[in-house]
GROMACS .gro file of C-alpha atoms in nm:
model
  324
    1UNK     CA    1   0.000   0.000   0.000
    2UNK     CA    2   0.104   0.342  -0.001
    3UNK     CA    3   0.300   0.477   0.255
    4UNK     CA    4   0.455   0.137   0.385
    5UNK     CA    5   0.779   0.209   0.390
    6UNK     CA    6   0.778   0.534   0.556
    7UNK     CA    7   0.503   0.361   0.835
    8UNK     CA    8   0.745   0.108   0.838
    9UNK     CA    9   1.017   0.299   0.923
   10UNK     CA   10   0.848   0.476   1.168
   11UNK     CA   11   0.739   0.226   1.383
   12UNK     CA   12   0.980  -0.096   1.287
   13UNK     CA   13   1.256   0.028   1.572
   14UNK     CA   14   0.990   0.091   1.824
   15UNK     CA   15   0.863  -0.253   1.844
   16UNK     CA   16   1.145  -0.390   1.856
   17UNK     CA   17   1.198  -0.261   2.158
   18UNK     CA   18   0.854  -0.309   2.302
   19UNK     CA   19   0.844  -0.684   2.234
   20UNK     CA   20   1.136  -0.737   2.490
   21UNK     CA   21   1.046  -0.523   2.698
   22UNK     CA   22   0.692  -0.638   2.743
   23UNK     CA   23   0.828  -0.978   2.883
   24UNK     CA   24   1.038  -0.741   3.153
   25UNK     CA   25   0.747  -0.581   3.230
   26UNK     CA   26   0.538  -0.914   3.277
   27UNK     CA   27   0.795  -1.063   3.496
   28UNK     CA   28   0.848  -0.755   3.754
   29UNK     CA   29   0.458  -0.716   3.756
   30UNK     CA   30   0.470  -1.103   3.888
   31UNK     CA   31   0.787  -1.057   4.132
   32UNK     CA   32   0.590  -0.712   4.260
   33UNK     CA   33   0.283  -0.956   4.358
   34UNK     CA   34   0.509  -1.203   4.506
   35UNK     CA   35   0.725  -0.944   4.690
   36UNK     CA   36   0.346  -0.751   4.818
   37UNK     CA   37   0.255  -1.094   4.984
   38UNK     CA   38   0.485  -1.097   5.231
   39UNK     CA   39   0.464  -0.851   5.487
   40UNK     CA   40   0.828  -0.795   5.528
   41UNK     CA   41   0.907  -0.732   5.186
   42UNK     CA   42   0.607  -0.497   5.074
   43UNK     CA   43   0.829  -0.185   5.121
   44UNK     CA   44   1.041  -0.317   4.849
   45UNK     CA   45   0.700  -0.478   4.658
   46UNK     CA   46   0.592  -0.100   4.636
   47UNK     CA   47   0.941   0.027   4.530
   48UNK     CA   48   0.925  -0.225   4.222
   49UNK     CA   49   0.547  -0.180   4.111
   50UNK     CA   50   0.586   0.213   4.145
   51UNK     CA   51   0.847   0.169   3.889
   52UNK     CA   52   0.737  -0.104   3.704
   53UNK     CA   53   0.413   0.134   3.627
   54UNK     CA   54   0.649   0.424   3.519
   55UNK     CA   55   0.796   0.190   3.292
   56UNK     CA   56   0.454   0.009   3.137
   57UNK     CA   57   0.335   0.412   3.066
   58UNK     CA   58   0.656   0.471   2.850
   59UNK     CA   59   0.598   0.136   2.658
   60UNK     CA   60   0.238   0.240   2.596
   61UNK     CA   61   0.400   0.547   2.467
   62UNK     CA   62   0.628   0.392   2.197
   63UNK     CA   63   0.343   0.168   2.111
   64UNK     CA   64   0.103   0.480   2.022
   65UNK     CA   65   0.214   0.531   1.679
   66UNK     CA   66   0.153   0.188   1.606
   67UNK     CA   67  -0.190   0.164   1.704
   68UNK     CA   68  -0.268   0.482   1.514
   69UNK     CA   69  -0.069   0.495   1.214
   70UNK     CA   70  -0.063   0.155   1.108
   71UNK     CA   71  -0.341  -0.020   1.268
   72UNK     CA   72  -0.534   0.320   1.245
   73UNK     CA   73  -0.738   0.182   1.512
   74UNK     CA   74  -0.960   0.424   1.714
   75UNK     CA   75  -1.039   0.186   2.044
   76UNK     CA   76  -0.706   0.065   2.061
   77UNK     CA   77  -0.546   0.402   1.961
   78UNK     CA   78  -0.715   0.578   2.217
   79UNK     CA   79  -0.694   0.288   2.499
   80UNK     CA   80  -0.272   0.303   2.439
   81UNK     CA   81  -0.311   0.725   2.461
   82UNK     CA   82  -0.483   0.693   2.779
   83UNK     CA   83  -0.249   0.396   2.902
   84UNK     CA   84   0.004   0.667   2.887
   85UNK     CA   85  -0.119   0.881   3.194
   86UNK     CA   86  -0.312   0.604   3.350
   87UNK     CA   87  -0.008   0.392   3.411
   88UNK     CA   88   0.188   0.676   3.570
   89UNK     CA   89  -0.017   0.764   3.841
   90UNK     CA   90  -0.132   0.370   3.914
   91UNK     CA   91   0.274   0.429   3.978
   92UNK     CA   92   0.180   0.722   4.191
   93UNK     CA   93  -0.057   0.608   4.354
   94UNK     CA   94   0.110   0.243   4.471
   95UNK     CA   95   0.401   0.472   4.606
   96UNK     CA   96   0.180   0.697   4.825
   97UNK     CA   97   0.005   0.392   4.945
   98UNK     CA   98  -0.290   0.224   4.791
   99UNK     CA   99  -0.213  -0.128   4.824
  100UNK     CA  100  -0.514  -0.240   4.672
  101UNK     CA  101  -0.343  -0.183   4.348
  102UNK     CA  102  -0.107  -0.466   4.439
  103UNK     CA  103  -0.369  -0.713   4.284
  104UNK     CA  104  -0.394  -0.503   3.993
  105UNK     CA  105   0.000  -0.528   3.933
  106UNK     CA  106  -0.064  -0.932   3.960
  107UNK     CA  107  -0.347  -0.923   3.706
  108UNK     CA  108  -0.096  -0.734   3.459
  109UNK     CA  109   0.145  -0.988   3.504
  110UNK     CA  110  -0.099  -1.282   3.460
  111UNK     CA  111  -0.261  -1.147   3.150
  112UNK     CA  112   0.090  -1.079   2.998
  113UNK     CA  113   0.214  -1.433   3.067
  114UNK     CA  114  -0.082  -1.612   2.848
  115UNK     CA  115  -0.069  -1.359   2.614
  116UNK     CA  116   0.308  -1.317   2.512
  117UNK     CA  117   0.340  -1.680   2.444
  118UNK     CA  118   0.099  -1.638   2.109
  119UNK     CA  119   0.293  -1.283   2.050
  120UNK     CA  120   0.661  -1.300   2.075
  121UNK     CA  121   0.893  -1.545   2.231
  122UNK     CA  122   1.261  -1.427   2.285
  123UNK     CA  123   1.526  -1.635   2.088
  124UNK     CA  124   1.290  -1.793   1.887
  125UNK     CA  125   1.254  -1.701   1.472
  126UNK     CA  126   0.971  -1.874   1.427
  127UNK     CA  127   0.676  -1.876   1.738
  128UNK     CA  128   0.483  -2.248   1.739
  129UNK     CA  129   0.209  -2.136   1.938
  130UNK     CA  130   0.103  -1.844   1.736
  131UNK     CA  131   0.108  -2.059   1.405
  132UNK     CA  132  -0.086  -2.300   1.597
  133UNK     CA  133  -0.381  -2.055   1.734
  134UNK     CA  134  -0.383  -1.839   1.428
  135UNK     CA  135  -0.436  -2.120   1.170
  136UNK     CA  136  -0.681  -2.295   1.420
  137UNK     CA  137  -0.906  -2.047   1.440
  138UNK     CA  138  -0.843  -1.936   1.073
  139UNK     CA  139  -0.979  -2.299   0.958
  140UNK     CA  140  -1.295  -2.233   1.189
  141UNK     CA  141  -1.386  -1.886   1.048
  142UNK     CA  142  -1.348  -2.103   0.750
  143UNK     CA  143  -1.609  -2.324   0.834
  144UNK     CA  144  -1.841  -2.114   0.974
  145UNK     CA  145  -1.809  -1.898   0.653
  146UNK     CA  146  -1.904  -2.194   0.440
  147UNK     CA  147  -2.218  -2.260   0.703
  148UNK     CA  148  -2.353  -1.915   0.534
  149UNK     CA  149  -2.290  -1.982   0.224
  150UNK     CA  150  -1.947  -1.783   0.234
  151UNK     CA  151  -1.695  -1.954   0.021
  152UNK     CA  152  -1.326  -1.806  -0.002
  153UNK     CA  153  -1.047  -1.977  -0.052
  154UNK     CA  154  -0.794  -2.004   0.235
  155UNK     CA  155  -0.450  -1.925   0.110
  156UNK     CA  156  -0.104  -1.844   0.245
  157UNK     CA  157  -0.010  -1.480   0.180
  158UNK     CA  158   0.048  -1.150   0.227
  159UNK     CA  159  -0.275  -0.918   0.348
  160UNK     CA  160  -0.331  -0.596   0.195
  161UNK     CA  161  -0.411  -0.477   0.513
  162UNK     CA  162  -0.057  -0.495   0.647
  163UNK     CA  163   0.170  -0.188   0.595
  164UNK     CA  164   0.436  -0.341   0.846
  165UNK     CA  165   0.572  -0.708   0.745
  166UNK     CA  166   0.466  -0.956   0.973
  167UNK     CA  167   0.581  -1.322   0.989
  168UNK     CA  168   0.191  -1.391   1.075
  169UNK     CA  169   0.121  -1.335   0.677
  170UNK     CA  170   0.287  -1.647   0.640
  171UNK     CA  171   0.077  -1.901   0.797
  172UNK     CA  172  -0.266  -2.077   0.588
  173UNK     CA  173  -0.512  -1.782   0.758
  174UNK     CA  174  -0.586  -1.543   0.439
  175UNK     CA  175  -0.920  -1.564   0.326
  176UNK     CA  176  -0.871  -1.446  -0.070
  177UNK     CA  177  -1.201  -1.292  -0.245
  178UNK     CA  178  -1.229  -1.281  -0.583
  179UNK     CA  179  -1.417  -1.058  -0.824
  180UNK     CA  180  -1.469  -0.673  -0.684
  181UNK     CA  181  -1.267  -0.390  -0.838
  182UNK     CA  182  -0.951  -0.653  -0.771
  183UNK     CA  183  -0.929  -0.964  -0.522
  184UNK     CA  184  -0.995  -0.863  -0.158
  185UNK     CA  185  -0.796  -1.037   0.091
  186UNK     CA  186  -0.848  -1.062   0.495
  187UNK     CA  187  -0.551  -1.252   0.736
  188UNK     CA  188  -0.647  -1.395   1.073
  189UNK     CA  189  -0.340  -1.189   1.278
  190UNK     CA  190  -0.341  -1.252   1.656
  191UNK     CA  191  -0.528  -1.003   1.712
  192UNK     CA  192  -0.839  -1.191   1.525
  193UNK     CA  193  -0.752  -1.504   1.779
  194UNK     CA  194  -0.961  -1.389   2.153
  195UNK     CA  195  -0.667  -1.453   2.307
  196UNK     CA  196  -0.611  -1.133   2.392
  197UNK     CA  197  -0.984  -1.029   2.575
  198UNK     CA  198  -0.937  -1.416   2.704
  199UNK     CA  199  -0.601  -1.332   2.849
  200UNK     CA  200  -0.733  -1.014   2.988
  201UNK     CA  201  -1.048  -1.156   3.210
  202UNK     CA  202  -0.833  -1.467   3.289
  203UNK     CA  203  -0.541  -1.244   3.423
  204UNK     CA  204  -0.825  -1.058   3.629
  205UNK     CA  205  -0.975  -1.395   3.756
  206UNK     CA  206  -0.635  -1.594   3.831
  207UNK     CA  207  -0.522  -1.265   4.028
  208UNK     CA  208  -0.803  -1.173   4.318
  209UNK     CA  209  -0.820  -1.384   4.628
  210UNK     CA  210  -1.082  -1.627   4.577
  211UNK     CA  211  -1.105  -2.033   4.621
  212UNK     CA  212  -0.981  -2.238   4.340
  213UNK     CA  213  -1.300  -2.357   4.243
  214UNK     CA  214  -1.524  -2.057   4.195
  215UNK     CA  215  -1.193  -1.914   3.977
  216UNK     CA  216  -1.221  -2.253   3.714
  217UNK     CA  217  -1.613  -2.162   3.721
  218UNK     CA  218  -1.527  -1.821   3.639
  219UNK     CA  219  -1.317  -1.919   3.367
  220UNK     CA  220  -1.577  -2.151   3.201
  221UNK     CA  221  -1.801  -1.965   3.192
  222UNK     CA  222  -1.571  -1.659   3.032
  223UNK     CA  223  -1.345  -1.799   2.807
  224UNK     CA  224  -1.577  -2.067   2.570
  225UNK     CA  225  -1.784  -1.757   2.501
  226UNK     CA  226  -1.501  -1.504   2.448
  227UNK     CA  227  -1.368  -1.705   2.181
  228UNK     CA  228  -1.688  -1.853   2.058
  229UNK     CA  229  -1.788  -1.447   2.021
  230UNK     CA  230  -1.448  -1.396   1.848
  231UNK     CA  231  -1.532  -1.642   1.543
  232UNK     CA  232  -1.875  -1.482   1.513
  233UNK     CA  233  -1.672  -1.105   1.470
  234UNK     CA  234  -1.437  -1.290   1.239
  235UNK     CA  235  -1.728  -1.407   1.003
  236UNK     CA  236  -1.855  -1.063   1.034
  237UNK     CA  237  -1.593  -0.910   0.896
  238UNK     CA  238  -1.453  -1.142   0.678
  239UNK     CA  239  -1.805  -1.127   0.538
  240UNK     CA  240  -1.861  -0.756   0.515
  241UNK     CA  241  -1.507  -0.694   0.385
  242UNK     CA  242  -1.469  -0.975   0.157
  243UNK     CA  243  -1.818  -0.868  -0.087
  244UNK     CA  244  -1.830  -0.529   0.031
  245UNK     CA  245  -2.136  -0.508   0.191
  246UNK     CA  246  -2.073  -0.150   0.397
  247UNK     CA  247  -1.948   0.112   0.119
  248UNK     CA  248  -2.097   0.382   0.309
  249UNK     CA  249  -2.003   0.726   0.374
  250UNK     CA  250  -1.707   0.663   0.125
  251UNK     CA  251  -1.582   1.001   0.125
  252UNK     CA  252  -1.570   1.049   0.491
  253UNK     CA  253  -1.422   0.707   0.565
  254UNK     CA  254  -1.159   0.721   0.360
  255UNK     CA  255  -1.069   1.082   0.545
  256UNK     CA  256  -1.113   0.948   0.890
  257UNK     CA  257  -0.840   0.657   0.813
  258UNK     CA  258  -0.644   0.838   0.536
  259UNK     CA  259  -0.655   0.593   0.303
  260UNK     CA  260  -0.723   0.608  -0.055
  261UNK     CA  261  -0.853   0.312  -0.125
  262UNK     CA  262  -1.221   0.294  -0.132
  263UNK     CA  263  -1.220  -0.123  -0.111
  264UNK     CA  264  -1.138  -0.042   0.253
  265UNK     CA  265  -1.406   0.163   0.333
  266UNK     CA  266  -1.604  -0.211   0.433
  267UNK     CA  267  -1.313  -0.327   0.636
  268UNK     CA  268  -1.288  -0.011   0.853
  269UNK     CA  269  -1.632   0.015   0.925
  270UNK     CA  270  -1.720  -0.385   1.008
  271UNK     CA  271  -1.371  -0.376   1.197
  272UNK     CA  272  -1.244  -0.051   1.357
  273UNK     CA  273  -1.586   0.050   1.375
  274UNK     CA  274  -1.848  -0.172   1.456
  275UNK     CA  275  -1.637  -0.531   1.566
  276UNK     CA  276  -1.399  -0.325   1.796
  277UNK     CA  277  -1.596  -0.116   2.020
  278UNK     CA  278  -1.865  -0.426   2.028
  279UNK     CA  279  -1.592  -0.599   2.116
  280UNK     CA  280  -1.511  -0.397   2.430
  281UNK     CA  281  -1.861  -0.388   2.513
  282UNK     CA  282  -1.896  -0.746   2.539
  283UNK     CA  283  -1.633  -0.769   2.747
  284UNK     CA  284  -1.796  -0.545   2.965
  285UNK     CA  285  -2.106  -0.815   2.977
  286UNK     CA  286  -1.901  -1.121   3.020
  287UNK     CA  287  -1.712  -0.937   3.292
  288UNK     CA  288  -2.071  -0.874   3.445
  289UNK     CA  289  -2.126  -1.274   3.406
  290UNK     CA  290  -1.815  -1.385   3.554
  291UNK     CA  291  -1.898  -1.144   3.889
  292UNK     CA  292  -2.194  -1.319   3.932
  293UNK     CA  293  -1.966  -1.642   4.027
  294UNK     CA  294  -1.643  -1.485   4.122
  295UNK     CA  295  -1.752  -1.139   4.275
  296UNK     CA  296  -1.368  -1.073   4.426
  297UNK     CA  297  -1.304  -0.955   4.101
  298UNK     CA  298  -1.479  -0.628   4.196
  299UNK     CA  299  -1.214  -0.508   4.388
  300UNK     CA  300  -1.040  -0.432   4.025
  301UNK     CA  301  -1.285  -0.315   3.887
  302UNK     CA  302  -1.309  -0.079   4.198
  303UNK     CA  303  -0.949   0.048   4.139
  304UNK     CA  304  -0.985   0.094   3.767
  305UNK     CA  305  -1.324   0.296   3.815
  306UNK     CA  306  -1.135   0.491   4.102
  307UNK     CA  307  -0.846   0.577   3.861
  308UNK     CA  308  -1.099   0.678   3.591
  309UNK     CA  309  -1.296   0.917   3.805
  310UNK     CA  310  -1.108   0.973   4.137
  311UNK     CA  311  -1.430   0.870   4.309
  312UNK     CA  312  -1.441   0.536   4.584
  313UNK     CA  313  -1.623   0.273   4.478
  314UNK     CA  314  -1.772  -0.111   4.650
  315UNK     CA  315  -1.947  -0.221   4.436
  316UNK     CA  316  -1.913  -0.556   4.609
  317UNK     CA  317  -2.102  -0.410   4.900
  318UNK     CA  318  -2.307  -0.188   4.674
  319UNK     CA  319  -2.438  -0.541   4.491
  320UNK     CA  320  -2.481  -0.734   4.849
  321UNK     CA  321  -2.721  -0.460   5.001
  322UNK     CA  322  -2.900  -0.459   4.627
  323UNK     CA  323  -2.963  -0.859   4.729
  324UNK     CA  324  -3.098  -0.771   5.058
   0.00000   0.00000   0.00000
């Protein structure tokens, strides 16, 4: 596409600095739970997650232009802006003494460990497990494609969506549509995979105090429809983009993602659009589903409602008087 190389350029060096640095992060998150456990050592547990959250706010920084030049993502380019600011004063605020935000540093560090496996994996060229997911669930959007009557052909290759080279292009997960003003083409990525909302609510779950039991219920019931929800949003798209069912507002799409290319016009609207922020609003439900058997989890949701509006929240106790 046009542009690439200059995109490229501009955030090739940046990621490849985030990608090792995210497992850093991921490991002092986990050392600052550990450390905040014992009594003796929480001094030093605050010390490290004050610092670790300086840290995670400059590598939401580097990862900005990413999100919004290249992905040209709104939810995601305006969740790593706010990331920014947010992580600094969760640093802040762990330093002056809100150890509530202990569990919060755990649930970071959980959701990073199952989610950098399927991402990046130092030392390694080639990652198994993010073959493995990607062309998994890219041979069940297949199927459930075909189930509407949805034929493409499944083909390795390069996606025109991609204006950064990405080893994921090489695995059997591009969906190639004839006909239109030329062959449309859409490539299951990671990010098409669940595991990242999956990794988020299981990070949440694995990280509040709560028996071991109600935690696999929790999970159950989260992740099966997390990714089940996922292939649905894949068809969706894959549908939408592939025949071009949403050419709308042509001219103002095309301005809004400064692109040229009108074929897109589909892809941003049934992705960026519509699949994205109905993706975060599911999340919001299944959360809600998952309290109803693990209601611990709460407290972070407490914490991030606090940092959002600087107002004290229980909704734990708020829910239990609402029984009464």
């Amino acid at each position: 596409m046009v542009g690439a190389a200059p995109l490229t350029s501009v955030v090739g060096e940046p990621l490849a600095v985030a990608r090792p640095l995210s497992w850093l992060l991921v490991i002092s998150f986990l050392a600052t739970g550990v450390l905040a456990a014992h009594t003796d050592a929480r001094e030093r547990a605050r010390q490290l997650g004050a610092l670790t959250w300086g840290v995670f706010g400059l590598f939401w920084l580097v990862l900005v232009p990413h999100f919004v030049l290249v992905q040209k993502s709104i939810v995601e380019g305006i969740g790593s802006i706010a990331a920014v600011p947010l992580s600094l004063y969760v640093g802040y605020l762990l330093w002056n003494g809100r150890d509530s935000l202990f569990t919060l540093s755990k649930a970071i560090g959980y959701m990073g460990l199952l989610y950098l496996p399927f991402t990046y994996l130092p030392l390694l060229e080639s990652n198994p497990l993010r073959k493995w997911m990607i062309e998994v669930v890219a041979a069940q959007t297949g199927t459930l494609l075909s189930l509407i009557g949805v034929e493409p052909e499944l083909v390795r290759g390069t996606s025109v969506l991609s204006e950064v080279p990405s080893s994921d292009y090489g695995y059997l997960s591009t969906f190639y549509f004839p006909g239109n003003e030329r062959p449309i083409t859409y490539t299951i990525i990671v990010a098409c995979t669940g595991v990242g909302s999956i990794s988020i609510l299981a990070g949440a779950i694995l990280a509040v105090e709560a028996p071991l039991g109600r935690k696999a219920r929790a999970l159950a019931v989260s992740v099966p429809v997390i990714y089940g929800l996922n292939l649905v949003r894949n068809v969706f798209i894959a549908t939408m983009f592939g025949q071009q069912r949403m050419q709308w507002f042509v001219g103002t799409i095309t301005d809004l993602f400064g692109t040229a290319d009108e074929q897109m016009v589909s892809y941003y609207i049934a992705d960026r659009l519509l699949a994205q922020f109905g993706s975060v609003i599911a999340l919001v439900g299944i959360t809600w589903l998952v309290v109803k058997v693990l209601p611990e989890i709460l407290s972070l949701v407490d914490d991030v409602a606090y940092l959002v509006t600087g107002t004290e929240y229980d909704l734990r106790e708020e829910l239990t008087a609402e029984g009464d």
